[in-house]
């Protein structure tokens, strides 16, 4: 599938893994943390105009709203840069970059997109080749619209069958990362298929493509279907060329039966340290976090609300809920999920990266323990380096918040 | 071929970008301000101990995690000459090339080398440790062009005719 997307992008009959090619970039995303560095490098390189202002999206999310005075410097530099070079797509408080890129239609099926964030792999949920890069490389794309890539080999992941009620897309991707390990897909593309994937919402696929980088992957692709076409507002007939051919070559194939899967968590402090929830059941918690670009979507808030409806969060646990975007926040309010969560004792915060990047909204200290639905549990990510971070699904998180300890939903 | 020697600091597998530079320090104005916090979640004292020309020897998947380019920049600012690892995470690899930080892949030396040992490196050829020699590869041509230009900024300056 990745070979098809790259071939079409460069106007070649075909490409082969290992080949180094220069792609024409369809869209780029820059977030608040890195815009000062991108702006500085862009001008240092001697560029005087953007290759195409319409293709550049600037999103403030890691630092919104500002939690230190210095954060504001990033917004000011971003605003000046956008004004000076005529950028129109600037989101100052609308939500997390990866949510907005597909939600606002910036990243569409078949596109080639780069972003200054490792979780840029997210847009593979709609069949878009998207990957994270650094700010120097971003500065050069802003000037040239081009980037070199090595055509990756592909690992095929097949999931068939019906998931048990307490198992979700998050559990599948955690299980896969545990099996591949943190470097198992380095330089490679992941390609998902099977009846479980076909049945999945685009939002669930997004949770999986989001975390592909945790196995080192360059991108994670899902073939577009009717659901994708509707979500991305495209005609299916325009994007139905994006799929893995029957005779496509894969460097590895991994198959799961959905019925065999169980709720899992990633244990401190590696995302590939996967254990069944049963194995760590009873582990006491100080905080629970439901949100992030991995699991801050409407279906995640719904899943949490269904479990927390009429229940109470354990006395000594802080449950922090952060919708991934303003749109989701509004939809969750309209559907009544936010009221249910608030009644249960949740602290509902503004959309944004918040606690996931450890800058604000519930950072922890030595000896504290959190179960979170985001994508990383590295040392020091949510406060001090002696905080223990477990990663799990929204269902596991909600059930654990009530119990005050890790439990299966 | 360039040849150099350096003192070794040993790190393990999966050294992630939050270890190399935690998010809380990313908003500091310059890499010079940040570098004292390099590797602080794992070894708070390390940044102060590293000397010019030292070499990091690590396991697999070095630099995994976020796209933060401060990670290779801080290693460079700490005056580390090169990182030798079993493998590198892809974004970190690109960022290092673009910033002129030298990376060498080798998966054998880790079991022999101890912290404080001295390595003798000949680029594109070999690493010598206590008399034993370990073969290393050179990078693809297109990457060497960026490195030879002095990083991506310099390569782009050349393209745009900036002196």
Coordinates of C-alpha atoms in Angstrom, one line a residue, chain A:
Chain A
X1 CA 0.0 0.0 0.0
X2 CA 2.8 2.4 0.9
X3 CA 4.5 1.7 -2.4
X4 CA 1.3 2.6 -4.3
X5 CA 1.0 5.9 -2.4
X6 CA 4.6 6.9 -3.0
X7 CA 4.6 5.8 -6.7
X8 CA 1.5 7.9 -7.4
X9 CA 3.0 10.9 -5.5
X10 CA 6.2 10.9 -7.6
X11 CA 4.6 9.8 -10.9
X12 CA 6.4 6.5 -11.1
X13 CA 5.1 3.2 -12.3
X14 CA 6.4 1.5 -9.2
X15 CA 8.9 1.8 -6.4
X16 CA 10.6 -0.8 -4.3
X17 CA 11.5 -1.0 -0.6
X18 CA 15.0 0.4 0.0
X19 CA 14.8 2.9 -2.9
X20 CA 15.5 6.5 -1.9
X21 CA 13.0 8.9 -3.6
X22 CA 12.0 12.6 -3.3
X23 CA 8.3 13.0 -2.6
X24 CA 6.1 16.0 -3.2
X25 CA 4.6 17.0 0.1
X26 CA 0.8 17.5 0.2
X27 CA 0.6 19.0 3.6
X28 CA 2.7 19.7 6.7
X29 CA 1.8 20.3 10.3
X30 CA 3.9 22.3 12.8
X31 CA 3.0 22.6 16.5
X32 CA 3.6 25.2 19.1
X33 CA 6.7 23.7 20.7
X34 CA 8.7 23.7 17.5
X35 CA 7.5 26.7 15.5
X36 CA 10.2 29.0 17.0
X37 CA 12.9 26.6 15.8
X38 CA 11.3 26.0 12.4
X39 CA 10.9 29.8 11.9
X40 CA 14.6 30.4 12.8
X41 CA 15.9 27.6 10.6
X42 CA 13.7 28.7 7.6
X43 CA 15.2 32.2 7.6
X44 CA 18.7 31.0 8.4
X45 CA 18.5 28.7 5.3
X46 CA 17.8 31.8 3.2
X47 CA 14.2 31.2 2.2
X48 CA 12.1 34.3 1.6
X49 CA 8.8 32.7 0.8
X50 CA 6.8 29.5 1.6
X51 CA 6.5 26.9 -1.1
X52 CA 2.7 26.9 -0.7
X53 CA 1.1 28.7 2.3
X54 CA -2.1 26.7 1.8
X55 CA -0.4 23.4 2.5
X56 CA 1.0 24.5 5.9
X57 CA -0.9 24.0 9.1
X58 CA 0.2 25.6 12.4
X59 CA -1.5 24.2 15.5
X60 CA -1.0 25.4 19.1
X61 CA -1.8 22.5 21.4
X62 CA 1.1 21.4 23.7
X63 CA 1.1 24.7 25.5
X64 CA -2.6 25.8 25.3
X65 CA -3.5 27.5 27.5
X66 CA -0.1 28.8 28.6
X67 CA 1.2 27.3 31.9
X68 CA 4.4 29.2 32.0
X69 CA 5.1 32.8 30.9
X70 CA 7.6 31.5 28.4
X71 CA 5.0 29.5 26.5
X72 CA 3.5 32.7 25.2
X73 CA 6.8 33.4 23.3
X74 CA 6.0 30.4 21.1
X75 CA 2.5 31.7 20.2
X76 CA 3.9 35.2 19.4
X77 CA 6.7 33.8 17.2
X78 CA 4.1 31.6 15.4
X79 CA 1.7 34.4 14.9
X80 CA 4.4 36.7 13.5
X81 CA 5.7 33.9 11.1
X82 CA 2.1 33.1 9.9
X83 CA 1.4 36.8 9.2
X84 CA 4.7 37.5 7.5
X85 CA 4.4 34.5 5.1
X86 CA 0.7 34.5 4.5
X87 CA -0.3 31.3 6.3
X88 CA -4.0 30.8 6.6
X89 CA -4.4 27.6 8.6
X90 CA -3.6 28.5 12.1
X91 CA -5.4 26.8 15.0
X92 CA -4.8 28.6 18.3
X93 CA -7.0 26.7 20.7
X94 CA -9.0 24.1 18.7
X95 CA -7.5 20.9 20.0
X96 CA -4.6 18.4 19.5
X97 CA -2.8 18.7 16.2
X98 CA -3.2 15.0 15.2
X99 CA -7.0 15.1 15.9
X100 CA -7.4 18.3 13.9
X101 CA -5.3 17.2 10.9
X102 CA -7.9 14.6 9.9
X103 CA -10.9 16.2 11.6
X104 CA -10.4 19.4 9.5
X105 CA -9.6 17.5 6.3
X106 CA -6.0 18.6 6.1
X107 CA -4.7 15.0 5.8
X108 CA -6.7 12.9 3.3
X109 CA -6.4 9.4 1.9
X110 CA -3.5 9.0 -0.5
X111 CA -1.8 12.2 0.7
X112 CA 1.9 12.5 1.8
X113 CA 2.0 14.5 5.0
X114 CA 4.8 15.3 7.5
X115 CA 4.6 16.9 10.9
X116 CA 7.0 18.0 13.6
X117 CA 5.7 15.4 16.0
X118 CA 6.4 11.7 16.2
X119 CA 2.7 10.8 16.4
X120 CA 2.2 12.2 12.9
X121 CA 1.8 8.5 11.9
X122 CA -1.9 9.0 13.1
X123 CA -3.2 10.1 9.6
X124 CA -2.5 6.6 8.3
X125 CA -6.0 5.9 9.8
X126 CA -7.5 7.3 6.6
X127 CA -4.8 5.8 4.3
X128 CA -2.5 8.8 4.3
X129 CA 1.3 8.3 4.3
X130 CA 2.3 10.5 7.3
X131 CA 5.4 10.6 9.4
X132 CA 7.2 12.7 12.0
X133 CA 10.3 14.8 11.2
X134 CA 12.4 17.3 13.0
X135 CA 12.2 21.1 12.7
X136 CA 15.3 21.6 10.5
X137 CA 13.8 19.2 7.9
X138 CA 10.5 20.9 8.3
X139 CA 12.1 24.3 7.5
X140 CA 13.5 22.8 4.3
X141 CA 10.1 21.5 3.3
X142 CA 8.5 24.9 3.9
X143 CA 10.9 26.3 1.3
X144 CA 11.0 23.4 -1.2
X145 CA 7.9 21.3 -0.8
X146 CA 10.0 18.2 -1.1
X147 CA 11.6 15.6 1.1
X148 CA 13.6 12.5 0.6
X149 CA 12.3 9.2 1.9
X150 CA 13.5 5.6 1.8
X151 CA 10.6 3.4 0.6
X152 CA 9.9 1.2 3.6
X153 CA 9.3 -2.5 3.8
X154 CA 5.8 -3.4 5.1
X155 CA 4.7 -5.5 8.1
X156 CA 1.2 -6.8 7.5
X157 CA -1.0 -7.0 10.6
X158 CA -4.3 -9.0 10.3
X159 CA -6.9 -9.0 13.0
X160 CA -10.0 -11.2 12.4
X161 CA -13.1 -11.8 14.5
X162 CA -15.2 -10.0 17.1
X163 CA -13.4 -8.2 20.0
X164 CA -14.6 -9.1 23.5
X165 CA -16.7 -6.3 25.1
X166 CA -13.9 -5.1 27.4
X167 CA -11.2 -5.1 24.7
X168 CA -10.7 -2.2 22.3
X169 CA -8.4 -1.0 19.5
X170 CA -6.0 0.4 22.2
X171 CA -5.5 -3.1 23.5
X172 CA -4.8 -4.5 20.0
X173 CA -2.1 -1.8 19.3
X174 CA -0.5 -2.3 22.8
X175 CA -0.4 -6.0 22.3
X176 CA 1.2 -5.5 18.8
X177 CA 3.8 -3.1 20.3
X178 CA 4.5 -5.7 23.0
X179 CA 5.0 -8.4 20.4
X180 CA 7.0 -6.3 17.9
X181 CA 8.9 -4.5 20.7
X182 CA 9.8 -0.8 20.7
X183 CA 12.1 -1.1 17.6
X184 CA 10.3 -4.0 15.8
X185 CA 8.9 -1.8 13.0
X186 CA 11.8 0.7 12.8
X187 CA 12.0 2.2 9.2
X188 CA 9.0 0.0 8.3
X189 CA 5.4 0.6 7.4
X190 CA 2.6 -1.2 9.2
X191 CA -0.5 -2.2 7.2
X192 CA -3.7 -3.3 9.0
X193 CA -6.4 -5.5 7.6
X194 CA -8.9 -8.2 8.6
X195 CA -12.6 -8.3 9.6
X196 CA -12.0 -6.7 13.0
X197 CA -10.3 -3.7 11.3
X198 CA -13.1 -3.6 8.7
X199 CA -15.7 -3.3 11.5
X200 CA -13.7 -0.6 13.4
X201 CA -14.6 3.1 13.4
X202 CA -12.1 5.6 11.9
X203 CA -11.6 6.8 15.5
X204 CA -10.5 3.4 16.7
X205 CA -8.1 3.0 13.7
X206 CA -6.7 6.4 14.7
X207 CA -5.8 5.1 18.2
X208 CA -3.8 2.4 16.4
X209 CA -2.0 4.5 13.8
X210 CA -1.2 7.0 16.5
X211 CA 0.8 4.5 18.4
X212 CA 2.6 2.9 15.5
X213 CA 5.7 5.0 16.3
X214 CA 6.0 3.2 19.6
X215 CA 7.1 0.2 17.6
X216 CA 9.4 2.5 15.6
X217 CA 7.2 2.5 12.5
X218 CA 7.5 5.1 9.7
X219 CA 3.8 5.0 9.1
X220 CA 0.7 2.8 9.7
X221 CA -1.8 2.4 7.0
X222 CA -5.5 1.4 6.9
X223 CA -7.1 1.0 3.4
X224 CA -9.9 3.6 3.0
X225 CA -13.5 2.3 3.0
X226 CA -17.0 3.9 3.1
X227 CA -16.4 5.0 6.7
X228 CA -13.1 6.7 5.7
X229 CA -14.7 8.4 2.7
X230 CA -17.5 9.8 4.8
X231 CA -15.1 11.0 7.6
X232 CA -12.6 12.5 5.1
X233 CA -15.3 13.9 2.9
X234 CA -14.0 12.3 -0.3
X235 CA -15.6 10.0 -2.9
X236 CA -14.7 6.4 -2.2
X237 CA -14.1 5.9 -6.0
X238 CA -11.3 8.5 -5.8
X239 CA -9.4 6.7 -3.1
X240 CA -10.2 3.0 -3.6
X241 CA -6.9 2.5 -5.3
X242 CA -5.3 2.6 -1.9
X243 CA -5.1 -1.0 -0.7
X244 CA -2.6 -3.8 -0.3
X245 CA -2.5 -6.0 -3.4
X246 CA -3.1 -9.8 -3.0
X247 CA 0.4 -10.5 -4.3
X248 CA 2.0 -7.6 -2.4
X249 CA 5.3 -8.5 -0.6
X250 CA 5.5 -8.2 3.1
X251 CA 8.6 -8.6 5.3
X252 CA 6.5 -10.1 8.1
X253 CA 2.9 -11.0 8.7
X254 CA 1.3 -11.0 12.2
X255 CA -2.2 -12.4 12.7
X256 CA -4.4 -12.1 15.7
X257 CA -7.8 -13.6 16.5
X258 CA -9.9 -10.9 18.1
X259 CA -11.7 -13.4 20.4
X260 CA -8.3 -14.4 22.0
X261 CA -7.4 -10.8 23.0
X262 CA -7.7 -9.5 26.5
X263 CA -7.4 -6.0 28.1
X264 CA -3.7 -5.1 28.5
X265 CA -1.6 -2.3 29.9
X266 CA 1.9 -1.0 29.2
X267 CA 3.9 -1.0 32.4
X268 CA 6.4 1.6 33.6
X269 CA 8.4 2.9 31.8
X270 CA 8.4 1.3 28.3
X271 CA 5.5 1.2 25.9
X272 CA 6.5 -2.3 24.9
X273 CA 6.3 -3.7 28.5
X274 CA 2.9 -5.2 28.0
X275 CA 1.1 -7.2 30.6
X276 CA -2.5 -8.5 30.8
X277 CA -4.6 -6.3 33.1
X278 CA -5.2 -9.5 35.1
X279 CA -1.5 -9.8 35.9
X280 CA -1.3 -6.3 37.5
X281 CA -4.8 -6.1 38.8
X282 CA -5.0 -4.5 42.2
X283 CA -2.1 -2.0 41.6
X284 CA -3.2 1.1 43.5
X285 CA -3.6 4.4 41.6
X286 CA -3.3 8.1 42.5
X287 CA -4.6 9.4 39.2
X288 CA -6.3 8.3 35.9
X289 CA -6.1 10.2 32.6
X290 CA -8.6 9.8 29.8
X291 CA -7.6 11.9 26.8
X292 CA -4.9 12.6 24.3
X293 CA -4.6 12.2 20.5
X294 CA -4.6 8.4 21.2
X295 CA -7.9 8.2 23.1
X296 CA -9.6 11.5 23.5
X297 CA -12.3 11.0 20.9
X298 CA -16.1 10.9 21.3
X299 CA -16.2 7.1 21.4
X300 CA -13.6 7.1 24.1
X301 CA -15.5 9.6 26.3
X302 CA -18.7 7.5 25.6
X303 CA -17.0 4.3 26.7
X304 CA -15.8 6.0 29.9
X305 CA -19.2 7.6 30.5
X306 CA -21.0 4.3 30.1
X307 CA -18.8 2.7 32.8
X308 CA -18.9 5.7 35.1
X309 CA -22.6 6.4 34.8
X310 CA -24.1 6.6 38.3
X311 CA -20.7 5.6 39.8
X312 CA -18.1 7.6 41.7
X313 CA -14.3 7.9 41.2
X314 CA -12.5 6.5 44.2
X315 CA -11.9 9.2 46.9
X316 CA -8.2 9.4 46.6
X317 CA -8.0 9.2 42.8
X318 CA -8.1 12.2 40.5
X319 CA -9.7 11.4 37.2
X320 CA -8.6 13.8 34.5
X321 CA -10.6 13.9 31.2
X322 CA -9.3 15.8 28.2
X323 CA -11.2 15.8 25.0
X324 CA -9.0 15.8 21.9
X325 CA -10.6 18.7 20.2
X326 CA -13.2 21.5 20.7
X327 CA -15.5 19.7 18.3
X328 CA -15.3 16.5 20.4
X329 CA -15.8 18.6 23.6
X330 CA -19.0 20.1 22.2
X331 CA -20.3 16.7 20.9
X332 CA -19.6 15.1 24.3
X333 CA -21.4 17.9 26.0
X334 CA -24.4 17.5 23.7
X335 CA -24.5 13.8 24.2
X336 CA -24.4 14.2 28.0
X337 CA -21.1 12.4 28.5
X338 CA -19.4 15.3 30.1
X339 CA -22.3 15.6 32.7
X340 CA -22.0 11.9 33.5
X341 CA -18.3 12.2 33.9
X342 CA -18.5 15.3 36.0
X343 CA -21.1 13.7 38.3
X344 CA -18.8 10.8 38.7
X345 CA -16.1 13.2 39.9
X346 CA -14.0 13.7 36.8
X347 CA -11.9 16.9 36.3
X348 CA -12.7 17.8 32.7
X349 CA -10.0 20.0 31.1
X350 CA -9.8 22.1 27.9
X351 CA -8.9 20.2 24.7
X352 CA -5.2 20.0 24.1
X353 CA -2.1 17.8 24.8
X354 CA -2.3 18.6 28.5
X355 CA -1.0 15.9 30.8
X356 CA 0.2 13.6 28.0
X357 CA 3.2 15.8 27.4
X358 CA 3.8 16.5 31.1
X359 CA 3.5 20.2 30.9
X360 CA 0.3 20.9 32.7
X361 CA -3.0 19.6 34.0
X362 CA -2.1 17.1 36.6
X363 CA 1.6 16.4 36.7
X364 CA 2.7 13.9 39.4
X365 CA 5.5 13.5 41.9
X366 CA 7.8 10.8 43.2
X367 CA 6.0 7.6 44.2
X368 CA 2.7 8.4 42.5
X369 CA 1.1 6.1 40.0
X370 CA -1.2 6.8 37.1
X371 CA -3.1 4.8 34.5
X372 CA -3.4 6.9 31.4
X373 CA -4.9 6.4 27.9
X374 CA -2.2 8.3 26.0
X375 CA 0.7 6.9 24.0
X376 CA 3.8 7.2 26.1
X377 CA 4.9 6.2 29.6
X378 CA 8.6 7.1 29.5
X379 CA 10.5 8.2 32.6
X380 CA 9.6 11.7 33.6
X381 CA 6.9 12.2 31.0
X382 CA 4.2 13.3 33.5
X383 CA 6.2 14.9 36.2
X384 CA 9.2 13.5 38.1
X385 CA 11.2 10.5 36.9
X386 CA 9.8 8.5 39.9
X387 CA 6.2 8.6 38.6
X388 CA 4.9 5.2 37.5
X389 CA 2.8 5.5 34.3
X390 CA 0.6 2.6 33.1
X391 CA -1.1 2.9 29.6
X392 CA -4.4 1.3 28.9
X393 CA -7.7 1.7 27.1
X394 CA -10.5 4.2 28.1
X395 CA -12.6 1.3 29.4
X396 CA -9.8 0.0 31.6
X397 CA -9.1 3.5 32.8
X398 CA -12.7 4.2 33.7
X399 CA -13.2 1.0 35.6
X400 CA -9.8 1.5 37.4
X401 CA -10.8 5.1 38.4
X402 CA -13.8 3.7 40.2
X403 CA -11.9 0.9 41.9
X404 CA -8.9 3.2 42.7
X405 CA -6.7 0.4 41.4
X406 CA -6.0 -1.3 38.1
X407 CA -8.9 -3.6 37.2
X408 CA -10.5 -5.1 34.1
X409 CA -13.5 -3.3 32.8

